[in-house]
mmCIF file of C-alpha atoms in Angstrom:
data_model
loop_
_atom_site.group_PDB
_atom_site.id
_atom_site.type_symbol
_atom_site.label_atom_id
_atom_site.label_comp_id
_atom_site.label_asym_id
_atom_site.label_seq_id
_atom_site.Cartn_x
_atom_site.Cartn_y
_atom_site.Cartn_z
ATOM 1 C CA UNK A 18 2.941 21.105 30.174
ATOM 2 C CA UNK A 19 6.727 20.674 30.191
ATOM 3 C CA UNK A 20 9.064 21.098 27.258
ATOM 4 C CA UNK A 21 9.520 17.327 26.955
ATOM 5 C CA UNK A 22 5.777 16.719 26.790
ATOM 6 C CA UNK A 23 5.412 19.366 24.092
ATOM 7 C CA UNK A 24 8.145 17.716 22.042
ATOM 8 C CA UNK A 25 6.572 14.260 22.418
ATOM 9 C CA UNK A 26 3.123 15.600 21.489
ATOM 10 C CA UNK A 27 4.575 17.437 18.501
ATOM 11 C CA UNK A 28 6.267 14.379 17.040
ATOM 12 C CA UNK A 29 3.305 12.113 17.787
ATOM 13 C CA UNK A 30 1.107 14.556 15.887
ATOM 14 C CA UNK A 31 3.627 14.625 13.051
ATOM 15 C CA UNK A 32 3.569 10.816 12.778
ATOM 16 C CA UNK A 33 -0.214 10.826 12.961
ATOM 17 C CA UNK A 34 -0.456 13.335 10.108
ATOM 18 C CA UNK A 35 1.955 11.281 8.060
ATOM 19 C CA UNK A 36 -0.408 8.320 8.473
ATOM 20 C CA UNK A 37 -3.324 10.615 7.664
ATOM 21 C CA UNK A 38 -1.556 11.730 4.463
ATOM 22 C CA UNK A 39 -1.039 8.083 3.450
ATOM 23 C CA UNK A 40 -4.684 7.259 4.278
ATOM 24 C CA UNK A 41 -5.808 10.159 2.098
ATOM 25 C CA UNK A 42 -3.709 8.817 -0.766
ATOM 26 C CA UNK A 43 -5.351 5.396 -0.346
ATOM 27 C CA UNK A 44 -8.847 6.910 -0.294
ATOM 28 C CA UNK A 45 -8.102 8.945 -3.418
ATOM 29 C CA UNK A 46 -6.668 5.848 -5.100
ATOM 30 C CA UNK A 47 -9.831 3.900 -4.239
ATOM 31 C CA UNK A 48 -11.971 6.682 -5.697
ATOM 32 C CA UNK A 49 -9.929 6.617 -8.904
ATOM 33 C CA UNK A 50 -10.309 2.832 -9.041
ATOM 34 C CA UNK A 51 -14.101 3.130 -8.684
ATOM 35 C CA UNK A 52 -14.139 5.773 -11.432
ATOM 36 C CA UNK A 53 -11.959 3.987 -14.001
ATOM 37 C CA UNK A 54 -12.239 0.269 -13.173
ATOM 38 C CA UNK A 55 -14.005 -1.805 -15.820
ATOM 39 C CA UNK A 56 -13.462 -5.327 -14.541
ATOM 40 C CA UNK A 57 -15.616 -5.471 -11.413
ATOM 41 C CA UNK A 58 -19.177 -5.191 -10.149
ATOM 42 C CA UNK A 59 -18.640 -1.437 -9.653
ATOM 43 C CA UNK A 60 -18.331 -0.887 -13.408
ATOM 44 C CA UNK A 61 -21.797 -2.330 -14.030
ATOM 45 C CA UNK A 62 -23.380 0.033 -11.504
ATOM 46 C CA UNK A 63 -21.326 2.992 -12.672
ATOM 47 C CA UNK A 64 -22.731 3.132 -16.194
ATOM 48 C CA UNK A 65 -26.275 2.497 -14.989
ATOM 49 C CA UNK A 66 -26.339 4.976 -12.124
ATOM 50 C CA UNK A 67 -24.822 8.411 -11.596
ATOM 51 C CA UNK A 68 -24.742 7.737 -7.847
ATOM 52 C CA UNK A 69 -21.609 5.607 -8.149
ATOM 53 C CA UNK A 70 -19.842 8.270 -10.213
ATOM 54 C CA UNK A 71 -20.768 10.940 -7.693
ATOM 55 C CA UNK A 72 -19.515 8.678 -4.892
ATOM 56 C CA UNK A 73 -16.191 8.195 -6.707
ATOM 57 C CA UNK A 74 -15.758 11.967 -7.083
ATOM 58 C CA UNK A 75 -16.539 12.393 -3.381
ATOM 59 C CA UNK A 76 -13.913 9.771 -2.485
ATOM 60 C CA UNK A 77 -11.336 11.511 -4.667
ATOM 61 C CA UNK A 78 -12.211 14.860 -3.085
ATOM 62 C CA UNK A 79 -12.058 13.486 0.468
ATOM 63 C CA UNK A 80 -8.756 11.748 -0.279
ATOM 64 C CA UNK A 81 -7.256 14.924 -1.709
ATOM 65 C CA UNK A 82 -8.484 16.948 1.271
ATOM 66 C CA UNK A 83 -7.050 14.366 3.673
ATOM 67 C CA UNK A 84 -3.673 14.543 1.950
ATOM 68 C CA UNK A 85 -3.695 18.345 2.153
ATOM 69 C CA UNK A 86 -4.715 18.194 5.811
ATOM 70 C CA UNK A 87 -1.963 15.723 6.571
ATOM 71 C CA UNK A 88 0.581 17.981 4.888
ATOM 72 C CA UNK A 89 -0.534 21.144 6.680
ATOM 73 C CA UNK A 90 -0.917 19.220 9.928
ATOM 74 C CA UNK A 91 2.723 18.141 9.681
ATOM 75 C CA UNK A 92 3.780 21.749 9.123
ATOM 76 C CA UNK A 93 1.662 22.957 12.018
ATOM 77 C CA UNK A 94 3.056 20.285 14.335
ATOM 78 C CA UNK A 95 6.741 20.734 13.477
ATOM 79 C CA UNK A 96 6.732 24.528 13.417
ATOM 80 C CA UNK A 97 4.048 24.884 16.131
ATOM 81 C CA UNK A 98 1.859 27.176 14.008
ATOM 82 C CA UNK A 99 -1.351 27.769 15.958
ATOM 83 C CA UNK A 100 -3.521 28.820 13.003
ATOM 84 C CA UNK A 101 -2.666 25.622 11.100
ATOM 85 C CA UNK A 102 -3.342 23.497 14.179
ATOM 86 C CA UNK A 103 -6.711 25.193 14.696
ATOM 87 C CA UNK A 104 -7.620 24.817 11.025
ATOM 88 C CA UNK A 105 -6.533 21.192 11.151
ATOM 89 C CA UNK A 106 -8.754 20.501 14.194
ATOM 90 C CA UNK A 107 -11.756 22.172 12.534
ATOM 91 C CA UNK A 108 -11.351 20.189 9.300
ATOM 92 C CA UNK A 109 -11.019 16.918 11.222
ATOM 93 C CA UNK A 110 -14.163 17.693 13.181
ATOM 94 C CA UNK A 111 -16.121 18.464 9.998
ATOM 95 C CA UNK A 112 -14.902 15.270 8.315
ATOM 96 C CA UNK A 113 -15.836 13.176 11.342
ATOM 97 C CA UNK A 114 -19.321 14.709 11.435
ATOM 98 C CA UNK A 115 -19.723 14.076 7.685
ATOM 99 C CA UNK A 116 -18.653 10.447 8.066
ATOM 100 C CA UNK A 117 -21.080 9.811 10.908
ATOM 101 C CA UNK A 118 -23.888 11.499 8.949
ATOM 102 C CA UNK A 119 -23.127 9.434 5.832
ATOM 103 C CA UNK A 120 -23.046 6.220 7.869
ATOM 104 C CA UNK A 121 -26.414 7.007 9.472
ATOM 105 C CA UNK A 122 -27.988 7.875 6.103
ATOM 106 C CA UNK A 123 -26.686 4.675 4.489
ATOM 107 C CA UNK A 124 -27.966 2.605 7.421
ATOM 108 C CA UNK A 125 -31.480 4.055 7.315
ATOM 109 C CA UNK A 126 -31.608 4.082 3.487
ATOM 110 C CA UNK A 127 -30.196 0.569 3.042
ATOM 111 C CA UNK A 128 -33.511 -0.914 1.849
ATOM 112 C CA UNK A 129 -33.926 1.843 -0.714
ATOM 113 C CA UNK A 130 -30.334 1.387 -1.935
ATOM 114 C CA UNK A 131 -30.831 -2.363 -2.213
ATOM 115 C CA UNK A 132 -34.047 -1.821 -4.186
ATOM 116 C CA UNK A 133 -32.331 0.663 -6.517
ATOM 117 C CA UNK A 134 -29.420 -1.706 -7.097
ATOM 118 C CA UNK A 135 -31.818 -4.555 -7.849
ATOM 119 C CA UNK A 136 -33.651 -2.434 -10.445
ATOM 120 C CA UNK A 137 -30.366 -1.418 -12.078
ATOM 121 C CA UNK A 138 -29.157 -5.002 -12.409
ATOM 122 C CA UNK A 139 -32.473 -6.380 -13.641
ATOM 123 C CA UNK A 140 -32.756 -3.548 -16.174
ATOM 124 C CA UNK A 141 -29.264 -4.326 -17.455
ATOM 125 C CA UNK A 142 -30.181 -8.012 -17.870
ATOM 126 C CA UNK A 143 -33.395 -7.147 -19.738
ATOM 127 C CA UNK A 144 -31.514 -4.953 -22.248
ATOM 128 C CA UNK A 145 -28.444 -7.207 -22.545
ATOM 129 C CA UNK A 146 -27.332 -7.672 -26.168
ATOM 130 C CA UNK A 147 -23.859 -9.224 -25.800
ATOM 131 C CA UNK A 148 -22.245 -6.454 -27.848
ATOM 132 C CA UNK A 149 -18.912 -4.841 -26.947
ATOM 133 C CA UNK A 150 -20.164 -2.773 -24.058
ATOM 134 C CA UNK A 151 -18.127 -2.377 -20.892
ATOM 135 C CA UNK A 152 -20.997 -3.032 -18.495
ATOM 136 C CA UNK A 153 -22.190 -6.159 -20.301
ATOM 137 C CA UNK A 154 -18.753 -7.719 -20.488
ATOM 138 C CA UNK A 155 -18.129 -6.819 -16.871
ATOM 139 C CA UNK A 156 -21.398 -8.466 -15.889
ATOM 140 C CA UNK A 157 -20.356 -11.573 -17.854
ATOM 141 C CA UNK A 158 -17.049 -11.558 -15.995
ATOM 142 C CA UNK A 159 -18.868 -11.333 -12.643
ATOM 143 C CA UNK A 160 -21.220 -14.206 -13.452
ATOM 144 C CA UNK A 161 -18.368 -16.387 -14.640
ATOM 145 C CA UNK A 162 -15.924 -15.716 -11.781
ATOM 146 C CA UNK A 163 -18.544 -15.711 -8.995
ATOM 147 C CA UNK A 164 -20.297 -18.741 -10.518
ATOM 148 C CA UNK A 165 -23.745 -17.167 -10.389
ATOM 149 C CA UNK A 166 -26.531 -16.417 -12.855
ATOM 150 C CA UNK A 167 -28.857 -13.436 -12.954
ATOM 151 C CA UNK A 168 -29.414 -11.092 -10.041
ATOM 152 C CA UNK A 169 -31.829 -13.140 -7.921
ATOM 153 C CA UNK A 170 -31.482 -16.267 -10.074
ATOM 154 C CA UNK A 171 -31.301 -17.571 -13.657
ATOM 155 C CA UNK A 172 -35.017 -16.790 -14.067
ATOM 156 C CA UNK A 173 -34.111 -13.110 -14.507
ATOM 157 C CA UNK A 174 -32.770 -13.915 -17.967
ATOM 158 C CA UNK A 175 -36.231 -15.003 -19.157
ATOM 159 C CA UNK A 176 -37.099 -11.276 -19.238
ATOM 160 C CA UNK A 177 -34.264 -10.486 -21.664
ATOM 161 C CA UNK A 178 -35.625 -8.928 -24.860
ATOM 162 C CA UNK A 179 -33.507 -11.007 -27.248
ATOM 163 C CA UNK A 180 -34.244 -14.262 -25.427
ATOM 164 C CA UNK A 181 -38.006 -13.563 -25.352
ATOM 165 C CA UNK A 182 -38.134 -12.729 -29.085
ATOM 166 C CA UNK A 183 -35.854 -15.547 -30.287
ATOM 167 C CA UNK A 184 -37.134 -18.722 -31.906
ATOM 168 C CA UNK A 185 -34.239 -20.574 -30.264
ATOM 169 C CA UNK A 186 -33.828 -21.431 -26.599
ATOM 170 C CA UNK A 187 -31.075 -19.101 -25.431
ATOM 171 C CA UNK A 188 -29.273 -18.467 -22.163
ATOM 172 C CA UNK A 189 -26.447 -16.244 -20.939
ATOM 173 C CA UNK A 190 -23.121 -17.793 -21.976
ATOM 174 C CA UNK A 191 -21.328 -16.545 -18.851
ATOM 175 C CA UNK A 192 -23.856 -18.452 -16.720
ATOM 176 C CA UNK A 193 -22.595 -21.715 -18.197
ATOM 177 C CA UNK A 194 -21.813 -24.343 -15.569
ATOM 178 C CA UNK A 195 -18.977 -26.362 -17.095
ATOM 179 C CA UNK A 196 -19.775 -29.330 -14.847
ATOM 180 C CA UNK A 197 -23.152 -29.807 -16.554
ATOM 181 C CA UNK A 198 -23.564 -31.469 -19.991
ATOM 182 C CA UNK A 199 -23.466 -29.189 -23.016
ATOM 183 C CA UNK A 200 -21.109 -28.157 -25.801
ATOM 184 C CA UNK A 201 -21.459 -24.406 -26.294
ATOM 185 C CA UNK A 202 -19.034 -22.647 -23.921
ATOM 186 C CA UNK A 203 -18.363 -18.922 -24.407
ATOM 187 C CA UNK A 204 -17.542 -16.061 -22.059
ATOM 188 C CA UNK A 205 -19.920 -13.421 -23.434
ATOM 189 C CA UNK A 206 -23.149 -13.152 -25.360
ATOM 190 C CA UNK A 207 -26.086 -15.540 -25.584
ATOM 191 C CA UNK A 208 -25.741 -19.269 -26.237
ATOM 192 C CA UNK A 209 -28.195 -21.772 -27.638
ATOM 193 C CA UNK A 210 -29.418 -24.479 -25.294
ATOM 194 C CA UNK A 211 -28.392 -27.832 -26.769
ATOM 195 C CA UNK A 212 -29.379 -30.103 -23.879
ATOM 196 C CA UNK A 213 -32.724 -30.854 -22.268
ATOM 197 C CA UNK A 214 -31.874 -28.757 -19.229
ATOM 198 C CA UNK A 215 -30.282 -25.303 -19.177
ATOM 199 C CA UNK A 216 -26.616 -25.818 -18.104
ATOM 200 C CA UNK A 217 -26.350 -22.742 -15.885
ATOM 201 C CA UNK A 218 -25.599 -21.911 -12.261
ATOM 202 C CA UNK A 219 -28.685 -21.857 -10.046
ATOM 203 C CA UNK A 220 -27.444 -19.223 -7.585
ATOM 204 C CA UNK A 221 -28.224 -15.534 -8.160
ATOM 205 C CA UNK A 222 -25.382 -13.030 -7.998
ATOM 206 C CA UNK A 223 -27.073 -11.075 -5.198
ATOM 207 C CA UNK A 224 -26.404 -14.067 -2.946
ATOM 208 C CA UNK A 225 -22.713 -14.026 -3.869
ATOM 209 C CA UNK A 226 -22.459 -10.260 -3.300
ATOM 210 C CA UNK A 227 -24.179 -10.510 0.098
ATOM 211 C CA UNK A 228 -21.884 -13.395 1.052
ATOM 212 C CA UNK A 229 -18.838 -11.296 0.140
ATOM 213 C CA UNK A 230 -20.137 -8.430 2.301
ATOM 214 C CA UNK A 231 -20.770 -10.787 5.216
ATOM 215 C CA UNK A 232 -17.313 -12.330 4.896
ATOM 216 C CA UNK A 233 -15.685 -8.878 4.872
ATOM 217 C CA UNK A 234 -18.078 -7.199 7.322
ATOM 218 C CA UNK A 235 -15.547 -7.278 10.147
ATOM 219 C CA UNK A 236 -12.807 -5.845 7.928
ATOM 220 C CA UNK A 237 -15.044 -2.991 6.755
ATOM 221 C CA UNK A 238 -16.109 -2.126 10.301
ATOM 222 C CA UNK A 239 -12.515 -2.391 11.500
ATOM 223 C CA UNK A 240 -11.311 0.047 8.848
ATOM 224 C CA UNK A 241 -14.108 2.533 9.574
ATOM 225 C CA UNK A 242 -13.511 2.290 13.331
ATOM 226 C CA UNK A 243 -9.761 2.704 12.929
ATOM 227 C CA UNK A 244 -10.216 5.808 10.787
ATOM 228 C CA UNK A 245 -12.564 7.323 13.393
ATOM 229 C CA UNK A 246 -10.119 6.580 16.238
ATOM 230 C CA UNK A 247 -7.226 8.085 14.272
ATOM 231 C CA UNK A 248 -9.259 11.221 13.589
ATOM 232 C CA UNK A 249 -10.210 11.586 17.262
ATOM 233 C CA UNK A 250 -6.590 11.072 18.267
ATOM 234 C CA UNK A 251 -5.495 13.750 15.808
ATOM 235 C CA UNK A 252 -8.055 16.202 17.196
ATOM 236 C CA UNK A 253 -6.901 15.579 20.776
ATOM 237 C CA UNK A 254 -3.211 15.907 19.924
ATOM 238 C CA UNK A 255 -3.723 19.081 17.891
ATOM 239 C CA UNK A 256 -5.665 20.742 20.711
ATOM 240 C CA UNK A 257 -3.104 19.671 23.315
ATOM 241 C CA UNK A 258 -0.248 21.015 21.213
ATOM 242 C CA UNK A 259 -2.088 24.263 20.437
ATOM 243 C CA UNK A 260 -2.798 24.800 24.148
ATOM 244 C CA UNK A 261 0.799 23.955 25.042
ATOM 245 C CA UNK A 262 2.125 26.442 22.492
ATOM 246 C CA UNK A 263 -0.028 29.188 24.047
ATOM 247 C CA UNK A 264 1.197 28.361 27.546
ATOM 248 C CA UNK A 265 4.828 28.173 26.394
ATOM 249 C CA UNK A 266 4.643 31.586 24.751
ATOM 250 C CA UNK A 267 2.894 33.036 27.783
ATOM 251 C CA UNK A 268 5.734 31.972 30.079
ATOM 252 C CA UNK A 269 8.164 33.889 27.859
ATOM 253 C CA UNK A 270 6.336 37.175 28.389
ATOM 254 C CA UNK A 271 8.397 39.448 30.739
ATOM 255 C CA UNK A 272 6.854 39.959 34.178
ATOM 256 C CA UNK A 273 7.226 43.384 35.847
#
């Protein structure tokens, strides 16, 4: 490979690693958001299941590793350091294998994950008290903004301990459909039913969540595919540059 090709490969690899460094920062930022966010559906799952917390730590770890790889990959590309290029290739290969493995496991365990999520949400509804708890207020926020009630439907709230043991007819305040007749409108807690029919949304939140996933399915696949292509490109460029460096040094060896 000529000197010009080596230079082009080197700077392409440098730009790639810069993008990889930025991607790692975004992944780490997403992991931090999952860990500390208290105003989304993630927060409800996080307090009920350690799986989400573990996933957030994994995202932070992968993001940090990606940033470190991007940094060392830039150094290896600019200064043509073979050991860094080889280490960079190996790490990329391991990450790609881990991503494929995780994707396969999630695909084949999707029914189990869906069942576990359903149990978590129904358990939270059963034990709902309306007190100042992060998960409960987050769940109220979800029901109100997504205009849904319960996990599979408003019937889930009939299993709530306070509602079952109350002498009044109660319902979740955040389920309140403002377009229906009624006077008691609050964002959190349990409200007393003052009309003949319960003024709540009829759609369960699982339907809204599945709709959101379907609407963003192409975006999610596009991001995953783009990351995989970028990783493959980085592996190819690093190997080409490493091989070129070896050949370039070999040509400098005196011949007798």
